[in-house]
PDB file of C-alpha atoms in Angstrom:
ATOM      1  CA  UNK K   4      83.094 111.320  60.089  1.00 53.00           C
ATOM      2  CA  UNK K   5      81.079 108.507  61.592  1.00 50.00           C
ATOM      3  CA  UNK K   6      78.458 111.100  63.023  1.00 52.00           C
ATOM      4  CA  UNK K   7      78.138 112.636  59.369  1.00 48.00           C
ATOM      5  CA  UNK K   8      77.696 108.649  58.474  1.00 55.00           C
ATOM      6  CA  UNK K   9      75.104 108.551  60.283  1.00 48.00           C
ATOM      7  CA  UNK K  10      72.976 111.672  59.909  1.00 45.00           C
ATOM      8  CA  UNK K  11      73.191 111.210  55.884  1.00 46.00           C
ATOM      9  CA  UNK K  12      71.678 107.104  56.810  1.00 47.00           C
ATOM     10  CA  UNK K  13      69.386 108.679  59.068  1.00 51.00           C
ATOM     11  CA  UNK K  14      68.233 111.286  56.373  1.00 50.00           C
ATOM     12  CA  UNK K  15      68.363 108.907  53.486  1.00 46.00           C
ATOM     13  CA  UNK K  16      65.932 106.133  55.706  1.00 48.00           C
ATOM     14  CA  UNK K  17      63.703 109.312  56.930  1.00 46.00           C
ATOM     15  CA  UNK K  18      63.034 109.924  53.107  1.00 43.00           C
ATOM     16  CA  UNK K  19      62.393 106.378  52.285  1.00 46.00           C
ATOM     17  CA  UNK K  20      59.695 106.467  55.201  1.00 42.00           C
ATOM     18  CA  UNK K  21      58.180 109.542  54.733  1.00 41.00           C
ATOM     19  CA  UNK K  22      57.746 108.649  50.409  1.00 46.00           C
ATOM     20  CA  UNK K  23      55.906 104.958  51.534  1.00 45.00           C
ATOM     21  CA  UNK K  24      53.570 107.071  54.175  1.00 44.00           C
ATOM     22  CA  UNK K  25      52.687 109.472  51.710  1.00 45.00           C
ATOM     23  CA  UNK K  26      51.841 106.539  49.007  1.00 46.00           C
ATOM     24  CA  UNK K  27      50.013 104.897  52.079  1.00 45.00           C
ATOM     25  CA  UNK K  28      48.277 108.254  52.611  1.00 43.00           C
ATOM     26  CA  UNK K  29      46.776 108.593  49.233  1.00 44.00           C
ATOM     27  CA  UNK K  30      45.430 105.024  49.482  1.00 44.00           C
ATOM     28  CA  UNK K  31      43.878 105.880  52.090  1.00 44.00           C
ATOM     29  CA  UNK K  32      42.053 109.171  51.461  1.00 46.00           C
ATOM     30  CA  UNK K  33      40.178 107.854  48.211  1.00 70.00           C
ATOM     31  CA  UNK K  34      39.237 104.597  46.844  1.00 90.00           C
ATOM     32  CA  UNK K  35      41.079 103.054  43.735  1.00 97.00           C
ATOM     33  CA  UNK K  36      39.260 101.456  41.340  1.00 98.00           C
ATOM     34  CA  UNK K  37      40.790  97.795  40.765  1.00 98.00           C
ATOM     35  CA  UNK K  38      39.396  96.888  37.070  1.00 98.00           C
ATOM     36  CA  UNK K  39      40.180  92.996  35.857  1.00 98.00           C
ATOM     37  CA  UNK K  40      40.879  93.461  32.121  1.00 98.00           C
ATOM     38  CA  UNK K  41      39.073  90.852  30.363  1.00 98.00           C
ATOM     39  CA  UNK K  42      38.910  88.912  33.621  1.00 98.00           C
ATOM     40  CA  UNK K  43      41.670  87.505  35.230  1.00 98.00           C
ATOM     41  CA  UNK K  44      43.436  87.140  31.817  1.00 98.00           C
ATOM     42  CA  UNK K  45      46.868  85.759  33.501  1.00 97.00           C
ATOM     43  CA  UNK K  46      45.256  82.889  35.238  1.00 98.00           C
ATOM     44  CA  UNK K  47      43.249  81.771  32.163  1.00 98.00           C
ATOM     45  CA  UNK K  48      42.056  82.622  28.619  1.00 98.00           C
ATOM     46  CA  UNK K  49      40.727  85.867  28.400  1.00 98.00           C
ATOM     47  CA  UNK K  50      37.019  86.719  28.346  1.00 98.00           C
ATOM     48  CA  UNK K  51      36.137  83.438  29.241  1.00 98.00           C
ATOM     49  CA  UNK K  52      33.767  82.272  32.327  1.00 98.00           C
ATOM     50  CA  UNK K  53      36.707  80.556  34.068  1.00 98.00           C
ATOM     51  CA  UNK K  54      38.796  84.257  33.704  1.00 98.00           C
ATOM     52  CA  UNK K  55      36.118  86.005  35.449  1.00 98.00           C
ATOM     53  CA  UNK K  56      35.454  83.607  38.198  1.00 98.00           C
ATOM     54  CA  UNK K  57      38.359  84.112  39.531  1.00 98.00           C
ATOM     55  CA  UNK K  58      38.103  87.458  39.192  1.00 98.00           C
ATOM     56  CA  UNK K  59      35.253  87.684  41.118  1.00 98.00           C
ATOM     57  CA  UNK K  60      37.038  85.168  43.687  1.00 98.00           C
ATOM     58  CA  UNK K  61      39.766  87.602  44.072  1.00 98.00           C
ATOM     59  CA  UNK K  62      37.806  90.331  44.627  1.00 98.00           C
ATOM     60  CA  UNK K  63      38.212  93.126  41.722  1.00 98.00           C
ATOM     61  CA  UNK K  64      35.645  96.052  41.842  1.00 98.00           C
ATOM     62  CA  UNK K  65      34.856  95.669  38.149  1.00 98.00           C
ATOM     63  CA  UNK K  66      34.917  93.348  35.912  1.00 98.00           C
ATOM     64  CA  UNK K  67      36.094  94.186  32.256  1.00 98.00           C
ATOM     65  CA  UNK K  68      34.885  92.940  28.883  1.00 98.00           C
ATOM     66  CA  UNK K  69      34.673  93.322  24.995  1.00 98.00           C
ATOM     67  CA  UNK K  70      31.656  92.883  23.188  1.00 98.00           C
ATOM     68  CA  UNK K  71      31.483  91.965  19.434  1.00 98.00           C
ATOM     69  CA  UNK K  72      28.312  91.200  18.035  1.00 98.00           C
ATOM     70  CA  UNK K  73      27.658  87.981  16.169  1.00 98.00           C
ATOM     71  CA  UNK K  74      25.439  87.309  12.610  1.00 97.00           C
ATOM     72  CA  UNK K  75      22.726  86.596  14.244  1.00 97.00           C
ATOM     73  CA  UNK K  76      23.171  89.815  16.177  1.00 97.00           C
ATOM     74  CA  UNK K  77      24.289  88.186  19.781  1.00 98.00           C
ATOM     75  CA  UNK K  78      26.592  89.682  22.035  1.00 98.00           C
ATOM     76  CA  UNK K  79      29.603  87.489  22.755  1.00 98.00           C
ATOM     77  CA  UNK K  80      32.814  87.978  25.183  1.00 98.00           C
ATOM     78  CA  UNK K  81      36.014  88.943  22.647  1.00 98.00           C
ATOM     79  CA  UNK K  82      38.519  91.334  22.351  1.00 98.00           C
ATOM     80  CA  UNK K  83      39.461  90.785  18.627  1.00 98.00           C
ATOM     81  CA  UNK K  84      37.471  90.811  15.893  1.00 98.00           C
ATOM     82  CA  UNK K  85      38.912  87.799  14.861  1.00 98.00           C
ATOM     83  CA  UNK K  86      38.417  84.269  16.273  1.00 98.00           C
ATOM     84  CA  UNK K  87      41.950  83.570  15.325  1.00 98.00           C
ATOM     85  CA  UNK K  88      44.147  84.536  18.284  1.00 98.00           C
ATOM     86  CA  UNK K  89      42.026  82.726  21.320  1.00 98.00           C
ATOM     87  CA  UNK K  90      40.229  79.762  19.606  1.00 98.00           C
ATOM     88  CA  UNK K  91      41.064  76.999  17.626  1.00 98.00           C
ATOM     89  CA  UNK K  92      38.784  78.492  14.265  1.00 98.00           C
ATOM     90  CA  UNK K  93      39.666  81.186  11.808  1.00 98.00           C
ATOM     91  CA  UNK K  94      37.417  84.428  10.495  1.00 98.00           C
ATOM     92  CA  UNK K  95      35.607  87.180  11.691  1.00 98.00           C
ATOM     93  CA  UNK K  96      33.058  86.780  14.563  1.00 98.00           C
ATOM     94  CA  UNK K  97      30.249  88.419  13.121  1.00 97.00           C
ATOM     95  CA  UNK K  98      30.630  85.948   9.995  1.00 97.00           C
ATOM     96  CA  UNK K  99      29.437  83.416  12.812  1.00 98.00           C
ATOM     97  CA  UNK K 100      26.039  82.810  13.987  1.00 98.00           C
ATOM     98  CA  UNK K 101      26.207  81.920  18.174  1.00 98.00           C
ATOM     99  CA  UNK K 102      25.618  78.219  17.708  1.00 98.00           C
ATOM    100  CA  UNK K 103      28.717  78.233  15.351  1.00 98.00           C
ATOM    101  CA  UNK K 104      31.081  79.707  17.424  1.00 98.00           C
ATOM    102  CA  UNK K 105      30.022  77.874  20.474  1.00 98.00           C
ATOM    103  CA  UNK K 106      31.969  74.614  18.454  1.00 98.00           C
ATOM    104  CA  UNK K 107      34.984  76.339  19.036  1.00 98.00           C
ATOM    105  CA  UNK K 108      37.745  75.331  21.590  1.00 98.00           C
ATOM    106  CA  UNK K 109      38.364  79.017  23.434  1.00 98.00           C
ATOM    107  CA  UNK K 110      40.807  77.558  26.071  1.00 98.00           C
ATOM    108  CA  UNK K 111      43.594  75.330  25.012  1.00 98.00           C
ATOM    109  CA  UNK K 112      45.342  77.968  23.294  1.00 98.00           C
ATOM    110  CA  UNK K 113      46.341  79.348  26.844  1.00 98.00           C
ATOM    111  CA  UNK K 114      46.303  76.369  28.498  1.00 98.00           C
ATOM    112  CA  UNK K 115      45.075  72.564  28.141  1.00 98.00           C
ATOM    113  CA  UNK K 116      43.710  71.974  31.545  1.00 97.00           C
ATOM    114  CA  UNK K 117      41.293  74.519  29.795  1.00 98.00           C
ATOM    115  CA  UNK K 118      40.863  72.571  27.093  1.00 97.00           C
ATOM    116  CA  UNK K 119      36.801  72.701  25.157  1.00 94.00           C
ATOM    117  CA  UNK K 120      35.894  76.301  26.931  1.00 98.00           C
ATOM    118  CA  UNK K 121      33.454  78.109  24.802  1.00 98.00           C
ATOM    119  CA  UNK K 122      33.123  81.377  23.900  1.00 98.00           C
ATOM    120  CA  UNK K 123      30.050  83.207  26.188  1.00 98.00           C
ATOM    121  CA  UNK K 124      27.725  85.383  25.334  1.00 98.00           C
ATOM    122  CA  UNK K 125      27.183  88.646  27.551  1.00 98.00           C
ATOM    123  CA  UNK K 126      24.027  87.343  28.722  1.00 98.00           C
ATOM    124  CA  UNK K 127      25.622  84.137  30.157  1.00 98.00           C
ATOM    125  CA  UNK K 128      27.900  86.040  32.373  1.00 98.00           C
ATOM    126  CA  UNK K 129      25.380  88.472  33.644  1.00 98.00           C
ATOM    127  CA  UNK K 130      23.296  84.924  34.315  1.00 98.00           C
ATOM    128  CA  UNK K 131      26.136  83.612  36.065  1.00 98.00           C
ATOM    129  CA  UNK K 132      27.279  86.320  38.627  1.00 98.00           C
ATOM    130  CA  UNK K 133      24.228  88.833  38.719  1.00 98.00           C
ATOM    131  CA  UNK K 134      24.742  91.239  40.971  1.00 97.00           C
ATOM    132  CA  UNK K 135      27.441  89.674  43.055  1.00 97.00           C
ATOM    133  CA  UNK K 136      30.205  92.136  40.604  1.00 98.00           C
ATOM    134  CA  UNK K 137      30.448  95.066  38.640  1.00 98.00           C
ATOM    135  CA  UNK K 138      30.834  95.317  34.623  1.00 98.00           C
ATOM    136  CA  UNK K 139      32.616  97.577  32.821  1.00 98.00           C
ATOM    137  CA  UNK K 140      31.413  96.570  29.042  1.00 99.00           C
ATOM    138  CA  UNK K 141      33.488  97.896  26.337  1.00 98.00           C
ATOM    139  CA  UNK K 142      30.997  98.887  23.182  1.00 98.00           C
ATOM    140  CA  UNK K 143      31.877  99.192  19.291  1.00 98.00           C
ATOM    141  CA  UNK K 144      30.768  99.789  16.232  1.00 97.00           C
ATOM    142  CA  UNK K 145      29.493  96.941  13.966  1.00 95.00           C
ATOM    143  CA  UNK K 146      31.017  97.282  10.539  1.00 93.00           C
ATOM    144  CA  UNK K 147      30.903 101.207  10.993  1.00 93.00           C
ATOM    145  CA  UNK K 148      27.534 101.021  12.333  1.00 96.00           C
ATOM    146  CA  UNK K 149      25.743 101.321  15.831  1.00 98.00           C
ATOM    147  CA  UNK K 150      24.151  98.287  16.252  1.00 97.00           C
ATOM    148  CA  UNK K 151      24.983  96.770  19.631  1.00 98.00           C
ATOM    149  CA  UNK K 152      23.770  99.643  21.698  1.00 98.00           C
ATOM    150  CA  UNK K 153      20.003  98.814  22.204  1.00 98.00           C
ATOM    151  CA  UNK K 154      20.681  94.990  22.827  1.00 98.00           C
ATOM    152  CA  UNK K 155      22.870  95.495  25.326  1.00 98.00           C
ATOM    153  CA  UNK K 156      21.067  98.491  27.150  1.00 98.00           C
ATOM    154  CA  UNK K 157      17.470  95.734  27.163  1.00 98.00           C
ATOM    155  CA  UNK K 158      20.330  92.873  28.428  1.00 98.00           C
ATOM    156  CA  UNK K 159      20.954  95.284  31.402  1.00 98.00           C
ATOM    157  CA  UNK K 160      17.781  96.715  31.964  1.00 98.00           C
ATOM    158  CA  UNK K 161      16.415  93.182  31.840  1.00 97.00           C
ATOM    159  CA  UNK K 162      18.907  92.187  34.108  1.00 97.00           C
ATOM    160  CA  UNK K 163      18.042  95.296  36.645  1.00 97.00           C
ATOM    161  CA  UNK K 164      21.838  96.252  36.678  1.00 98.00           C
ATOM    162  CA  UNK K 165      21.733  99.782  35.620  1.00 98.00           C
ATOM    163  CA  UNK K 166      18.985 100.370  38.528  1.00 97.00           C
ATOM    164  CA  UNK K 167      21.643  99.016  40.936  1.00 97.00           C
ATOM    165  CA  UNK K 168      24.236 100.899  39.593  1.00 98.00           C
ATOM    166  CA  UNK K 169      26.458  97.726  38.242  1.00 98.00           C
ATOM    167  CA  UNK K 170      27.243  98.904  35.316  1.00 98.00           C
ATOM    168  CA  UNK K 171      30.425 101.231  33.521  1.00 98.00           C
ATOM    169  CA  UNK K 172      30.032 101.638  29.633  1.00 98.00           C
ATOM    170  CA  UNK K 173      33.230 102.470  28.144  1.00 98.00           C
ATOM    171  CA  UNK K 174      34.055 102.803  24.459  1.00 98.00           C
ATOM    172  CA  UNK K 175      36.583 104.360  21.798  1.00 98.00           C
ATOM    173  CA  UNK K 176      33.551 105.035  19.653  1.00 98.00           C
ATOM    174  CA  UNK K 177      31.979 108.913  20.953  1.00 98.00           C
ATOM    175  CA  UNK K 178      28.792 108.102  18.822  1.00 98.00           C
ATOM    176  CA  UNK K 179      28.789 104.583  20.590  1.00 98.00           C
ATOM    177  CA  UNK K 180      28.506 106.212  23.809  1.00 98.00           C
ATOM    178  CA  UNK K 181      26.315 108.913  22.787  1.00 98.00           C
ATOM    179  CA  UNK K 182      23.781 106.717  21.138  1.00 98.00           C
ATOM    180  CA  UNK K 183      23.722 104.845  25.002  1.00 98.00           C
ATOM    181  CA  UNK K 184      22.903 108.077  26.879  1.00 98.00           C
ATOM    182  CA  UNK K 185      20.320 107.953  24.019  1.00 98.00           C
ATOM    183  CA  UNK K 186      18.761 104.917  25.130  1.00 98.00           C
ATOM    184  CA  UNK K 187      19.376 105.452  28.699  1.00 98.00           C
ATOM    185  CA  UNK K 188      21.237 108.524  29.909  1.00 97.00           C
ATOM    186  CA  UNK K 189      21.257 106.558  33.704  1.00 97.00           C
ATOM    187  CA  UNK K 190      24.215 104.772  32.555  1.00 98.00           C
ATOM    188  CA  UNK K 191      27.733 106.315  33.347  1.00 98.00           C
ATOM    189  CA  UNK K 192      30.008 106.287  30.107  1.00 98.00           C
ATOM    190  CA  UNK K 193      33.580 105.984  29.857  1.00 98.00           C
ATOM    191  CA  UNK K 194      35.464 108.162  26.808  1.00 98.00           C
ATOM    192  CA  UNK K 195      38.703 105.678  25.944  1.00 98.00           C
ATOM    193  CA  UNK K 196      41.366 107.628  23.976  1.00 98.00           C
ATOM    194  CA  UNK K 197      44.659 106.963  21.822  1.00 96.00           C
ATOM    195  CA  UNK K 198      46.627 109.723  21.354  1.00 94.00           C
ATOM    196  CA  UNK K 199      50.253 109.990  20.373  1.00 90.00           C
ATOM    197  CA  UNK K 200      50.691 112.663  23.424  1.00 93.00           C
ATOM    198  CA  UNK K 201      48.884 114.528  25.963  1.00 94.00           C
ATOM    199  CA  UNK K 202      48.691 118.022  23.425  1.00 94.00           C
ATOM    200  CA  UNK K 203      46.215 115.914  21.330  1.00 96.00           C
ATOM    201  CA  UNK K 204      44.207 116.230  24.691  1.00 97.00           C
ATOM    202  CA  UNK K 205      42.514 119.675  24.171  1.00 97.00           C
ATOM    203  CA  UNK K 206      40.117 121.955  26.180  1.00 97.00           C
ATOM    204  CA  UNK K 207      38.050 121.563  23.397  1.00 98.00           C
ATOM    205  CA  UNK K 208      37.857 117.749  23.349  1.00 98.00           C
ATOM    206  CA  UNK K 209      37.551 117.654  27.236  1.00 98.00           C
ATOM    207  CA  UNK K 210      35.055 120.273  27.108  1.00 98.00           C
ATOM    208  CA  UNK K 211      33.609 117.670  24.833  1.00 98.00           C
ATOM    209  CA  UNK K 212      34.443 114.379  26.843  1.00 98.00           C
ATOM    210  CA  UNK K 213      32.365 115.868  30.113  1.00 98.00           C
ATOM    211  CA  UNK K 214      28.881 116.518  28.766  1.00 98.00           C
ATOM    212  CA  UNK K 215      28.482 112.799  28.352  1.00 98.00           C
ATOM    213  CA  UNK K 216      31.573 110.750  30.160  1.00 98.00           C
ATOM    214  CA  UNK K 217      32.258 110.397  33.896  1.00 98.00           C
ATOM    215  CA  UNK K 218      35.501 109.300  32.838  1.00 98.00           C
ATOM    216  CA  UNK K 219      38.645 108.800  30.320  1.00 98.00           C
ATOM    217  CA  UNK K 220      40.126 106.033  29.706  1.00 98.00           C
ATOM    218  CA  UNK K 221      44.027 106.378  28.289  1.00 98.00           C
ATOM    219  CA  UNK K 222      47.038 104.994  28.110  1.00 97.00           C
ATOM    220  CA  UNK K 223      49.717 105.048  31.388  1.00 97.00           C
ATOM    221  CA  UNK K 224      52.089 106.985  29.008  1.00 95.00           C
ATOM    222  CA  UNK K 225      50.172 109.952  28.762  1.00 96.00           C
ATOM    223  CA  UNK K 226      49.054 110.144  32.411  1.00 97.00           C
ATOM    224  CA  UNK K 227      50.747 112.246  34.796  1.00 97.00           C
ATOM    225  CA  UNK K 228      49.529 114.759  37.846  1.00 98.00           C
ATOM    226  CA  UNK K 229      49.096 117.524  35.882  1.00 97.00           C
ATOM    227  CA  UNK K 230      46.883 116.018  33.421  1.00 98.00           C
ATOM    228  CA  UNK K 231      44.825 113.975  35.907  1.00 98.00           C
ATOM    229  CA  UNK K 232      44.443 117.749  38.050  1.00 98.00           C
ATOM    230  CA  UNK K 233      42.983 118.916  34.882  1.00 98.00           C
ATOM    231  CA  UNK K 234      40.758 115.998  34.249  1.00 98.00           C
ATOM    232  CA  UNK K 235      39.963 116.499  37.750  1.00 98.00           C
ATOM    233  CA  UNK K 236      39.115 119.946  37.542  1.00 98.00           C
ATOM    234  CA  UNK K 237      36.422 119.045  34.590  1.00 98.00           C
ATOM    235  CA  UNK K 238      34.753 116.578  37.162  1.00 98.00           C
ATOM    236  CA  UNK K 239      36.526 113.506  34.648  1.00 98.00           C
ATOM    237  CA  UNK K 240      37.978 110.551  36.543  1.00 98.00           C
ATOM    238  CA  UNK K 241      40.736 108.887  35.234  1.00 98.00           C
ATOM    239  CA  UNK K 242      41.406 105.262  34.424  1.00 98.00           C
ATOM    240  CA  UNK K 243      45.088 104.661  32.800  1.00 98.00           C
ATOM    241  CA  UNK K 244      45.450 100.768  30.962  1.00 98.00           C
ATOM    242  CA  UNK K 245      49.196  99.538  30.472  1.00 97.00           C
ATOM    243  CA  UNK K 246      50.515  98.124  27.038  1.00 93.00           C
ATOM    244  CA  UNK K 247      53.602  97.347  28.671  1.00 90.00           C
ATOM    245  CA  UNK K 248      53.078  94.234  31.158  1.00 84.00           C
ATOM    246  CA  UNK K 249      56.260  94.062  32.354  1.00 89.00           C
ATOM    247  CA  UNK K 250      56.335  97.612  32.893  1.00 93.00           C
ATOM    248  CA  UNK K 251      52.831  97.524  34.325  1.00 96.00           C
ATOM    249  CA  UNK K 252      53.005  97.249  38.388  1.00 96.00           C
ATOM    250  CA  UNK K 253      55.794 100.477  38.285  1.00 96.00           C
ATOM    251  CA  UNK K 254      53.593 101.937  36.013  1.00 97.00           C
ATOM    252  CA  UNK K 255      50.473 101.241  37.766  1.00 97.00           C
ATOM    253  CA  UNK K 256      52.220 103.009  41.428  1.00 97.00           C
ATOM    254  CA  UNK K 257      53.343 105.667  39.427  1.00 98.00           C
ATOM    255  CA  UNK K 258      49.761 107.000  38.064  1.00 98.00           C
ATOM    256  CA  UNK K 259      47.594 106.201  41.549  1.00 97.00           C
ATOM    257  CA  UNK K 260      50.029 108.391  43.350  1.00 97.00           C
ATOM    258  CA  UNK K 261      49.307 110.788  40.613  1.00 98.00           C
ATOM    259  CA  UNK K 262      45.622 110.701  41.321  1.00 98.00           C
ATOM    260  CA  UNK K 263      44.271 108.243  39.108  1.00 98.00           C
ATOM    261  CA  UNK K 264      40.774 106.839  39.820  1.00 98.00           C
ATOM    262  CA  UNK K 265      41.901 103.307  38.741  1.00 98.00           C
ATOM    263  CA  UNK K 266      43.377 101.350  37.092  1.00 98.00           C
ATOM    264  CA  UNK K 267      42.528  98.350  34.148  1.00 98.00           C
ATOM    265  CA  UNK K 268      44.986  95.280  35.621  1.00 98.00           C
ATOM    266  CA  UNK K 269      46.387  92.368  34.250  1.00 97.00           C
ATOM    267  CA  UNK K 270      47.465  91.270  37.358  1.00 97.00           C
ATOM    268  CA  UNK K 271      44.355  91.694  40.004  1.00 98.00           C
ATOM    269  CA  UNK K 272      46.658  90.497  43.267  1.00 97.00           C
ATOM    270  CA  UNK K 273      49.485  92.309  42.289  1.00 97.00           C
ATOM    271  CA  UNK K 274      47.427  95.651  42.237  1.00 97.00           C
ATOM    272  CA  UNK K 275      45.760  95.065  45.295  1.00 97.00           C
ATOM    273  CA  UNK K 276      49.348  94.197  47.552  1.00 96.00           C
ATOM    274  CA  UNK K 277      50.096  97.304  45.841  1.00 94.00           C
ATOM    275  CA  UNK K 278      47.468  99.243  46.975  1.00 94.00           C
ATOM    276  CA  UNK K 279      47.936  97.716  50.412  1.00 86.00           C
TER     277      UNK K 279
END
């Protein structure tokens, strides 16, 4: 009885071992893309210079933004359309001209030592960091329209970060990306989806999705191996997001054993002992 004890310990720990090598393995054989979603949004308020310094401290490949476009047709750092959630005003933020919603306190609302940080304008990041990181800019349209595309392709031609290959474009909006290739087809596009389940993902759409996109953006919930083979197969990487931040480490092992390309985090360290 103790022998049989034994072999089953023996078999259980040789299964343990040989599941963490082969998670260790596909680390090793292809590089994961560590993404910091709107900067290093745990550590301090989202979208803000202090969230993507230490972003850049802590070493992510890319660093994510959202751009809305202000009245007087400047690019600014938000996720919402709104000023509502992260600052300390109220309305839209294209009612706002940049001088207006520069008044605005974008930091105590996640903290106080961050009391009296602005809201920055696409431009001041790219000022601030250069060519030290990657961006992976998130486009939209502007009250149904494409505006912000030819600003923010002269921003990063100006800036010489699509000839150094700096630069991700990712968007829900086709025509957004579309009109970019447009402008400049040098610039590799991300297609972000929301779909209730993978069946909305057709041959058709990802027949679609490749003559423009390296990529697709989705949620964790859809992604599993046999959809990122297939994305594969179409020469699309794959790049899940979480909704579910508690969820969002499990989630996160889960999909790059799967074969994702990499992943949008919440929690840059985390991701990174993971991938360790």
């Amino acid at each position: 009885m103790k022998k049989l004890r034994l072999v089953i310990i023996m078999g259980i720990f040789t299964i343990s071992v040989i599941k963490m090598l082969s998670f260790s393995t596909v680390q090793a054989n292809r590089s994961i893309m560590v993404i910091a979603h709107r900067g290093a949004n745990d550590k301090a308020p989202e979208e803000t210079m202090p969230a993507y310094k230490i972003a850049v401290q802590e070493k992510a490949n890319y660093i994510e933004m959202d751009l809305r476009e202000t009245k007087d047709n400047q690019l600014v750092l938000m996720h919402d359309p709104t000023i509502d959630r992260t600052t300390n005003g109220k309305g839209e933020v294209n009612q706002y001209r940049l001088q207006e919603l520069k008044k605005f306190d974008a930091g105590s609302w996640f903290n106080q030592k961050y009391k009296n940080e602005r809201i920055i304008t696409l431009e001041e990041l790219i000022n601030h960091f250069g060519s030290k990181t990657n961006y992976f800019i998130e486009t939209r349209l502007v009250d149904h329209k494409l505006k912000m595309e030819k600003t923010l392709v002269e921003i990063l031609n100006r800036k010489g970060l699509i000839q150094k290959h700096k630069v991700i474009i990712e968007s829900f909006s086709a025509m957004s990306l579309k009109r970019i290739h447009d402008i400049n087809d040098n610039i590799p596009l991300v297609q972000l989806i929301l779909c209730k389940n993978q069946k909305d993902i057709t041959a058709e759409k990802i027949n679609q999705w490749k003559k423009y996109a390296i990529g697709i953006g989705l949620s964790s919930d859809l992604v599993n191996q046999s959809l990122i083979n297939n994305l594969h197969q179409n020469h699309l990487k794959v790049y899940p997001f979480f909704f579910n931040t508690q969820t969002e480490l499990a989630e996160q092992k889960r999909v790059i054993k799967d074969g994702a390309d990499g992943v949008f985090t919440n929690h840059i360290n985390d991701t990174q002992s993971l991938l360790k």
